Amino acid sequence: MMGALQLGLMYALLAMGVYISFRILNTPDLTAEGSFTLGVAVSAMVTMQDQPILALLAAFAAGALAGVVTGLLQTKVGIHPILAGILTMSGLYTVNMMVMNGAPNVTLLGKQTLYRMMFKILPFTKDVTKAVIGGVMAVLVLVLLIWFFKTHIGLCIRATGNNEAMVRSSSINASGMKVFGLALSNACIGLCGGLVAQYQGYADISSGIGMMVVGLASVIIGEAIFGKRGVTIGLISAIVGSVIYRILIDIALSSDQFPVFYLKLISAVIVAVALALPTIKEKFRYYRIRREGRRNA
């Protein structure tokens, strides 16, 4: 269960990034799998130089650049958001291989990672320290995002997601706001990838496979619990959803009934069930109203 908590808090960064694109911008951005791997690759290569903090900043910046590319494809070239994300994700495979000097994986064995630094500083066990690092990173990013989305630019980004036509009529650069929002979304995802690389001690070119489902599952599970409310509650629900998602996966895989390769199928089922919950609740409420109406008739 401690492992699920560690992963849940760490992947909360991914969940918040997905929340920004899917819920705040109302844009289906599929860049996540590529920008996550880019964060992993950049973080690993910088960490190889024993610069773990700089590695996380570089992963954040690299993810932001990936988001900018997707945003420009959407706004300046006029490519459909889904196709723009797929194109960027496809191109990033080659970019990620170039970052890793053509190698499909890179090990950080013996290198100074953020976790090894904290093991020496914090008076906790390694498992608790890993959870603390993930929790601190999640809370730090959460606080910064809550603050940012209350600033003028943040409010413009939110308005662009709610009603782009109205924003354009107000002489606000809606295209610029969309690019900025996608950059911020993928920056969070890249930062998550950078942290994951240091957590697991290696980078792999296939690290990003399935990350879109993981992020979306976290957002949907969080919304099933908290409902669709404001941005602040939405970001918090994404973190909670990420932790619950990892706990559900941990319970399913530790039951000895599902092999490890069932992970993707279990993830897909969890997302499908979470997406179906609002419809199930609505139908249940409808049938209950009909039943009460028949009784009163």
mmCIF file of C-alpha atoms in Angstrom:
data_model
loop_
_atom_site.group_PDB
_atom_site.id
_atom_site.type_symbol
_atom_site.label_atom_id
_atom_site.label_comp_id
_atom_site.label_asym_id
_atom_site.label_seq_id
_atom_site.Cartn_x
_atom_site.Cartn_y
_atom_site.Cartn_z
ATOM 1 C CA MET A 1 0.000 0.000 0.000
ATOM 2 C CA MET A 2 2.934 2.338 0.671
ATOM 3 C CA GLY A 3 4.091 1.758 -2.896
ATOM 4 C CA ALA A 4 0.643 2.738 -4.184
ATOM 5 C CA LEU A 5 0.773 5.938 -2.116
ATOM 6 C CA GLN A 6 4.227 6.786 -3.473
ATOM 7 C CA LEU A 7 3.140 6.284 -7.084
ATOM 8 C CA GLY A 8 -0.199 8.021 -6.556
ATOM 9 C CA LEU A 9 1.396 11.190 -5.197
ATOM 10 C CA MET A 10 4.099 11.169 -7.857
ATOM 11 C CA TYR A 11 1.683 10.637 -10.759
ATOM 12 C CA ALA A 12 -0.570 13.353 -9.325
ATOM 13 C CA LEU A 13 1.602 15.738 -11.365
ATOM 14 C CA LEU A 14 0.508 13.864 -14.488
ATOM 15 C CA ALA A 15 -3.129 13.979 -13.363
ATOM 16 C CA MET A 16 -3.007 17.751 -12.842
ATOM 17 C CA GLY A 17 -1.440 18.208 -16.272
ATOM 18 C CA VAL A 18 -4.182 16.151 -17.910
ATOM 19 C CA TYR A 19 -6.807 18.077 -15.923
ATOM 20 C CA ILE A 20 -5.526 21.383 -17.320
ATOM 21 C CA SER A 21 -5.887 20.277 -20.938
ATOM 22 C CA PHE A 22 -9.046 18.177 -20.704
ATOM 23 C CA ARG A 23 -11.067 20.172 -18.187
ATOM 24 C CA ILE A 24 -9.758 23.751 -18.067
ATOM 25 C CA LEU A 25 -8.971 24.109 -21.779
ATOM 26 C CA ASN A 26 -11.601 21.567 -22.890
ATOM 27 C CA THR A 27 -9.040 20.288 -25.394
ATOM 28 C CA PRO A 28 -8.383 16.567 -25.988
ATOM 29 C CA ASP A 29 -4.571 16.655 -25.938
ATOM 30 C CA LEU A 30 -2.827 13.353 -26.666
ATOM 31 C CA THR A 31 0.702 14.760 -26.353
ATOM 32 C CA ALA A 32 0.977 13.365 -22.815
ATOM 33 C CA GLU A 33 2.624 10.049 -23.681
ATOM 34 C CA GLY A 34 5.349 11.805 -25.664
ATOM 35 C CA SER A 35 5.926 14.686 -23.232
ATOM 36 C CA PHE A 36 6.055 12.258 -20.287
ATOM 37 C CA THR A 37 8.795 10.222 -21.970
ATOM 38 C CA LEU A 38 10.583 13.442 -22.919
ATOM 39 C CA GLY A 39 10.603 14.416 -19.245
ATOM 40 C CA VAL A 40 11.956 10.982 -18.342
ATOM 41 C CA ALA A 41 14.714 11.180 -20.962
ATOM 42 C CA VAL A 42 15.798 14.754 -20.216
ATOM 43 C CA SER A 43 15.792 14.166 -16.473
ATOM 44 C CA ALA A 44 17.874 11.013 -16.819
ATOM 45 C CA MET A 45 20.506 12.626 -19.030
ATOM 46 C CA VAL A 46 20.892 15.669 -16.756
ATOM 47 C CA THR A 47 20.924 13.464 -13.652
ATOM 48 C CA MET A 48 23.812 11.570 -15.260
ATOM 49 C CA GLN A 49 25.779 14.756 -14.553
ATOM 50 C CA ASP A 50 24.761 14.569 -10.864
ATOM 51 C CA GLN A 51 22.354 17.517 -11.158
ATOM 52 C CA PRO A 52 18.988 16.079 -9.978
ATOM 53 C CA ILE A 53 17.310 19.421 -9.198
ATOM 54 C CA LEU A 54 18.359 20.914 -12.528
ATOM 55 C CA ALA A 55 17.125 17.698 -14.150
ATOM 56 C CA LEU A 56 13.588 18.296 -12.871
ATOM 57 C CA LEU A 57 13.620 21.902 -14.086
ATOM 58 C CA ALA A 58 14.871 20.735 -17.490
ATOM 59 C CA ALA A 59 12.123 18.093 -17.650
ATOM 60 C CA PHE A 60 9.537 20.779 -16.833
ATOM 61 C CA ALA A 61 10.870 23.051 -19.591
ATOM 62 C CA ALA A 62 11.076 20.205 -22.119
ATOM 63 C CA GLY A 63 7.464 19.232 -21.460
ATOM 64 C CA ALA A 64 6.420 22.862 -21.913
ATOM 65 C CA LEU A 65 8.139 22.988 -25.318
ATOM 66 C CA ALA A 66 6.262 19.860 -26.392
ATOM 67 C CA GLY A 67 3.014 21.551 -25.373
ATOM 68 C CA VAL A 68 3.941 24.678 -27.339
ATOM 69 C CA VAL A 69 4.460 22.595 -30.490
ATOM 70 C CA THR A 70 1.042 20.968 -30.088
ATOM 71 C CA GLY A 71 -0.551 24.342 -29.392
ATOM 72 C CA LEU A 72 0.996 25.938 -32.485
ATOM 73 C CA LEU A 73 -0.138 23.034 -34.662
ATOM 74 C CA GLN A 74 -3.669 23.615 -33.403
ATOM 75 C CA THR A 75 -3.820 27.395 -33.506
ATOM 76 C CA LYS A 76 -1.474 28.453 -36.316
ATOM 77 C CA VAL A 77 -1.700 25.488 -38.699
ATOM 78 C CA GLY A 78 -5.337 24.678 -37.963
ATOM 79 C CA ILE A 79 -4.826 20.969 -37.291
ATOM 80 C CA HIS A 80 -7.494 19.190 -35.239
ATOM 81 C CA PRO A 81 -6.470 18.970 -31.535
ATOM 82 C CA ILE A 82 -6.462 15.161 -31.465
ATOM 83 C CA LEU A 83 -4.395 14.893 -34.648
ATOM 84 C CA ALA A 84 -2.031 17.653 -33.467
ATOM 85 C CA GLY A 85 -1.359 15.704 -30.264
ATOM 86 C CA ILE A 86 -0.764 12.486 -32.198
ATOM 87 C CA LEU A 87 1.666 14.218 -34.570
ATOM 88 C CA THR A 88 3.643 15.744 -31.697
ATOM 89 C CA MET A 89 3.658 12.457 -29.803
ATOM 90 C CA SER A 90 4.941 10.603 -32.883
ATOM 91 C CA GLY A 91 7.667 13.152 -33.519
ATOM 92 C CA LEU A 92 8.739 13.077 -29.885
ATOM 93 C CA TYR A 93 9.697 9.403 -30.187
ATOM 94 C CA THR A 94 12.632 10.389 -32.379
ATOM 95 C CA VAL A 95 13.414 13.410 -30.203
ATOM 96 C CA ASN A 96 13.470 11.221 -27.099
ATOM 97 C CA MET A 97 15.835 8.757 -28.768
ATOM 98 C CA MET A 98 18.106 11.660 -29.719
ATOM 99 C CA VAL A 99 18.073 12.948 -26.128
ATOM 100 C CA MET A 100 19.096 9.485 -24.919
ATOM 101 C CA ASN A 101 21.890 9.318 -27.541
ATOM 102 C CA GLY A 102 20.101 6.633 -29.526
ATOM 103 C CA ALA A 103 19.835 4.202 -26.614
ATOM 104 C CA PRO A 104 16.387 2.740 -25.764
ATOM 105 C CA ASN A 105 17.157 2.945 -22.054
ATOM 106 C CA VAL A 106 19.566 4.697 -19.697
ATOM 107 C CA THR A 107 20.424 3.625 -16.161
ATOM 108 C CA LEU A 108 21.058 5.996 -13.255
ATOM 109 C CA LEU A 109 22.836 3.381 -11.169
ATOM 110 C CA GLY A 110 25.282 5.092 -8.820
ATOM 111 C CA LYS A 111 24.172 8.591 -9.827
ATOM 112 C CA GLN A 112 23.007 11.285 -7.400
ATOM 113 C CA THR A 113 19.218 11.436 -7.700
ATOM 114 C CA LEU A 114 16.798 13.557 -5.679
ATOM 115 C CA TYR A 115 15.771 10.462 -3.754
ATOM 116 C CA ARG A 116 19.330 9.517 -2.810
ATOM 117 C CA MET A 117 19.880 13.098 -1.638
ATOM 118 C CA MET A 118 16.771 13.021 0.549
ATOM 119 C CA PHE A 119 17.618 9.589 1.976
ATOM 120 C CA LYS A 120 20.676 11.226 3.563
ATOM 121 C CA ILE A 121 18.807 14.312 4.792
ATOM 122 C CA LEU A 122 15.384 13.147 6.012
ATOM 123 C CA PRO A 123 15.199 11.008 9.184
ATOM 124 C CA PHE A 124 12.642 8.577 7.711
ATOM 125 C CA THR A 125 12.746 5.139 6.157
ATOM 126 C CA LYS A 126 13.266 5.000 2.398
ATOM 127 C CA ASP A 127 9.607 4.163 1.736
ATOM 128 C CA VAL A 128 8.352 7.072 3.830
ATOM 129 C CA THR A 129 10.910 9.416 2.253
ATOM 130 C CA LYS A 130 9.708 8.480 -1.235
ATOM 131 C CA ALA A 131 6.119 9.233 -0.228
ATOM 132 C CA VAL A 132 7.161 12.538 1.366
ATOM 133 C CA ILE A 133 8.986 13.641 -1.796
ATOM 134 C CA GLY A 134 5.965 12.808 -3.947
ATOM 135 C CA GLY A 135 3.623 14.559 -1.524
ATOM 136 C CA VAL A 136 5.746 17.704 -1.313
ATOM 137 C CA MET A 137 6.056 17.911 -5.104
ATOM 138 C CA ALA A 138 2.305 17.402 -5.570
ATOM 139 C CA VAL A 139 1.376 20.029 -2.971
ATOM 140 C CA LEU A 140 3.952 22.507 -4.306
ATOM 141 C CA VAL A 141 2.661 22.218 -7.875
ATOM 142 C CA LEU A 142 -0.946 22.319 -6.621
ATOM 143 C CA VAL A 143 -0.393 25.569 -4.706
ATOM 144 C CA LEU A 144 1.394 27.195 -7.650
ATOM 145 C CA LEU A 145 -1.346 26.157 -10.086
ATOM 146 C CA ILE A 146 -4.138 27.393 -7.794
ATOM 147 C CA TRP A 147 -2.337 30.731 -7.502
ATOM 148 C CA PHE A 148 -1.633 30.920 -11.242
ATOM 149 C CA PHE A 149 -5.228 30.278 -12.306
ATOM 150 C CA LYS A 150 -6.314 33.248 -10.187
ATOM 151 C CA THR A 151 -3.975 35.620 -12.022
ATOM 152 C CA HIS A 152 -4.994 37.580 -15.131
ATOM 153 C CA ILE A 153 -3.367 35.113 -17.545
ATOM 154 C CA GLY A 154 -4.791 32.158 -15.639
ATOM 155 C CA LEU A 155 -8.298 33.609 -15.763
ATOM 156 C CA CYS A 156 -7.898 34.239 -19.502
ATOM 157 C CA ILE A 157 -6.896 30.599 -20.023
ATOM 158 C CA ARG A 158 -9.942 29.454 -18.049
ATOM 159 C CA ALA A 159 -12.178 31.766 -20.054
ATOM 160 C CA THR A 160 -10.721 30.412 -23.303
ATOM 161 C CA GLY A 161 -11.666 26.897 -22.272
ATOM 162 C CA ASN A 162 -15.175 27.953 -21.248
ATOM 163 C CA ASN A 163 -16.064 30.136 -24.234
ATOM 164 C CA GLU A 164 -13.383 30.763 -26.849
ATOM 165 C CA ALA A 165 -15.673 32.863 -29.060
ATOM 166 C CA MET A 166 -16.426 35.249 -26.207
ATOM 167 C CA VAL A 167 -12.722 35.564 -25.397
ATOM 168 C CA ARG A 168 -11.909 36.461 -29.006
ATOM 169 C CA SER A 169 -14.670 39.071 -29.040
ATOM 170 C CA SER A 170 -13.076 40.599 -25.926
ATOM 171 C CA SER A 171 -9.827 41.241 -27.850
ATOM 172 C CA ILE A 172 -7.960 38.584 -25.841
ATOM 173 C CA ASN A 173 -5.436 36.462 -27.735
ATOM 174 C CA ALA A 174 -7.309 33.160 -27.423
ATOM 175 C CA SER A 175 -4.740 31.293 -29.527
ATOM 176 C CA GLY A 176 -1.924 32.476 -27.275
ATOM 177 C CA MET A 177 -3.877 31.468 -24.177
ATOM 178 C CA LYS A 178 -4.463 28.001 -25.612
ATOM 179 C CA VAL A 179 -0.769 27.559 -26.428
ATOM 180 C CA PHE A 180 0.166 28.778 -22.935
ATOM 181 C CA GLY A 181 -2.316 26.380 -21.346
ATOM 182 C CA LEU A 182 -1.058 23.391 -23.329
ATOM 183 C CA ALA A 183 2.525 24.339 -22.471
ATOM 184 C CA LEU A 184 1.647 24.408 -18.768
ATOM 185 C CA SER A 185 -0.232 21.114 -19.030
ATOM 186 C CA ASN A 186 2.648 19.277 -20.670
ATOM 187 C CA ALA A 187 5.184 20.989 -18.399
ATOM 188 C CA CYS A 188 3.488 19.303 -15.420
ATOM 189 C CA ILE A 189 3.486 15.998 -17.310
ATOM 190 C CA GLY A 190 7.160 16.387 -18.208
ATOM 191 C CA LEU A 191 7.977 17.191 -14.572
ATOM 192 C CA CYS A 192 6.173 14.012 -13.559
ATOM 193 C CA GLY A 193 8.284 12.062 -16.040
ATOM 194 C CA GLY A 194 11.436 13.649 -14.650
ATOM 195 C CA LEU A 195 10.512 12.639 -11.116
ATOM 196 C CA VAL A 196 9.614 9.108 -12.221
ATOM 197 C CA ALA A 197 13.015 8.681 -13.893
ATOM 198 C CA GLN A 198 14.795 9.494 -10.633
ATOM 199 C CA TYR A 199 12.356 7.378 -8.627
ATOM 200 C CA GLN A 200 12.872 4.226 -10.680
ATOM 201 C CA GLY A 201 16.557 4.869 -11.402
ATOM 202 C CA TYR A 202 16.416 4.556 -15.180
ATOM 203 C CA ALA A 203 14.841 5.967 -18.333
ATOM 204 C CA ASP A 204 13.115 3.870 -20.978
ATOM 205 C CA ILE A 205 11.864 4.940 -24.384
ATOM 206 C CA SER A 206 8.538 3.180 -23.740
ATOM 207 C CA SER A 207 7.934 4.862 -20.365
ATOM 208 C CA GLY A 208 5.059 6.964 -21.688
ATOM 209 C CA ILE A 209 2.895 4.136 -23.008
ATOM 210 C CA GLY A 210 -0.492 4.258 -21.302
ATOM 211 C CA MET A 211 0.151 7.529 -19.455
ATOM 212 C CA MET A 212 -2.846 9.181 -21.114
ATOM 213 C CA VAL A 213 -5.121 6.516 -19.635
ATOM 214 C CA VAL A 214 -3.469 6.848 -16.215
ATOM 215 C CA GLY A 215 -3.946 10.617 -16.155
ATOM 216 C CA LEU A 216 -7.500 10.477 -17.449
ATOM 217 C CA ALA A 217 -8.403 7.733 -14.963
ATOM 218 C CA SER A 218 -7.125 9.872 -12.091
ATOM 219 C CA VAL A 219 -9.150 12.887 -13.248
ATOM 220 C CA ILE A 220 -12.341 10.868 -13.770
ATOM 221 C CA ILE A 221 -12.066 9.045 -10.430
ATOM 222 C CA GLY A 222 -11.488 12.348 -8.640
ATOM 223 C CA GLU A 223 -14.521 13.898 -10.322
ATOM 224 C CA ALA A 224 -16.645 10.879 -9.426
ATOM 225 C CA ILE A 225 -15.867 11.631 -5.756
ATOM 226 C CA PHE A 226 -15.829 15.443 -5.678
ATOM 227 C CA GLY A 227 -18.015 16.209 -8.686
ATOM 228 C CA LYS A 228 -17.246 18.806 -11.372
ATOM 229 C CA ARG A 229 -16.612 22.020 -9.460
ATOM 230 C CA GLY A 230 -14.146 24.905 -9.663
ATOM 231 C CA VAL A 231 -10.511 24.712 -10.706
ATOM 232 C CA THR A 232 -9.189 24.496 -7.133
ATOM 233 C CA ILE A 233 -11.400 21.537 -6.214
ATOM 234 C CA GLY A 234 -10.731 20.028 -9.632
ATOM 235 C CA LEU A 235 -6.957 20.047 -9.135
ATOM 236 C CA ILE A 236 -7.314 18.601 -5.627
ATOM 237 C CA SER A 237 -9.649 15.903 -6.937
ATOM 238 C CA ALA A 238 -7.048 14.979 -9.579
ATOM 239 C CA ILE A 239 -4.493 14.316 -6.822
ATOM 240 C CA VAL A 240 -6.966 12.276 -4.769
ATOM 241 C CA GLY A 241 -8.021 10.395 -7.904
ATOM 242 C CA SER A 242 -4.401 9.564 -8.699
ATOM 243 C CA VAL A 243 -3.848 8.034 -5.260
ATOM 244 C CA ILE A 244 -7.127 6.079 -5.357
ATOM 245 C CA TYR A 245 -6.338 4.826 -8.865
ATOM 246 C CA ARG A 246 -2.979 3.465 -7.718
ATOM 247 C CA ILE A 247 -4.573 1.840 -4.670
ATOM 248 C CA LEU A 248 -7.164 0.131 -6.891
ATOM 249 C CA ILE A 249 -4.422 -1.116 -9.218
ATOM 250 C CA ASP A 250 -2.392 -2.333 -6.235
ATOM 251 C CA ILE A 251 -5.374 -4.219 -4.792
ATOM 252 C CA ALA A 252 -6.154 -5.824 -8.152
ATOM 253 C CA LEU A 253 -2.577 -6.949 -8.838
ATOM 254 C CA SER A 254 -1.890 -8.121 -5.274
ATOM 255 C CA SER A 255 -4.920 -10.434 -5.299
ATOM 256 C CA ASP A 256 -2.897 -13.048 -7.266
ATOM 257 C CA GLN A 257 -5.821 -13.375 -9.674
ATOM 258 C CA PHE A 258 -4.404 -10.952 -12.233
ATOM 259 C CA PRO A 259 -0.902 -11.223 -13.768
ATOM 260 C CA VAL A 260 1.122 -8.039 -14.179
ATOM 261 C CA PHE A 261 0.337 -7.854 -17.907
ATOM 262 C CA TYR A 262 -3.336 -7.279 -16.991
ATOM 263 C CA LEU A 263 -2.398 -3.761 -15.835
ATOM 264 C CA LYS A 264 -3.498 -1.937 -19.010
ATOM 265 C CA LEU A 265 -6.800 -3.834 -19.184
ATOM 266 C CA ILE A 266 -7.537 -3.101 -15.519
ATOM 267 C CA SER A 267 -6.729 0.571 -16.127
ATOM 268 C CA ALA A 268 -9.094 0.698 -19.104
ATOM 269 C CA VAL A 269 -11.885 -0.959 -17.102
ATOM 270 C CA ILE A 270 -11.414 1.497 -14.219
ATOM 271 C CA VAL A 271 -11.655 4.451 -16.621
ATOM 272 C CA ALA A 272 -14.738 2.986 -18.324
ATOM 273 C CA VAL A 273 -16.498 2.401 -14.993
ATOM 274 C CA ALA A 274 -15.584 5.872 -13.724
ATOM 275 C CA LEU A 275 -16.873 7.460 -16.946
ATOM 276 C CA ALA A 276 -20.092 5.455 -16.707
ATOM 277 C CA LEU A 277 -20.809 6.456 -13.091
ATOM 278 C CA PRO A 278 -22.557 9.780 -13.899
ATOM 279 C CA THR A 279 -24.815 8.027 -16.427
ATOM 280 C CA ILE A 280 -25.579 5.217 -13.975
ATOM 281 C CA LYS A 281 -26.403 7.740 -11.237
ATOM 282 C CA GLU A 282 -28.669 9.698 -13.602
ATOM 283 C CA LYS A 283 -30.533 6.585 -14.718
ATOM 284 C CA PHE A 284 -30.907 5.419 -11.125
ATOM 285 C CA ARG A 285 -32.309 8.830 -10.156
ATOM 286 C CA TYR A 286 -34.702 8.740 -13.123
ATOM 287 C CA TYR A 287 -36.016 5.280 -12.247
ATOM 288 C CA ARG A 288 -36.411 6.289 -8.595
ATOM 289 C CA ILE A 289 -38.452 9.358 -9.589
ATOM 290 C CA ARG A 290 -40.638 7.207 -11.858
ATOM 291 C CA ARG A 291 -41.181 4.651 -9.082
ATOM 292 C CA GLU A 292 -42.161 7.375 -6.605
ATOM 293 C CA GLY A 293 -44.486 8.868 -9.223
ATOM 294 C CA ARG A 294 -46.256 5.537 -9.674
ATOM 295 C CA ARG A 295 -46.694 5.176 -5.928
ATOM 296 C CA ASN A 296 -48.214 8.640 -5.630
ATOM 297 C CA ALA A 297 -50.496 8.120 -8.636
#
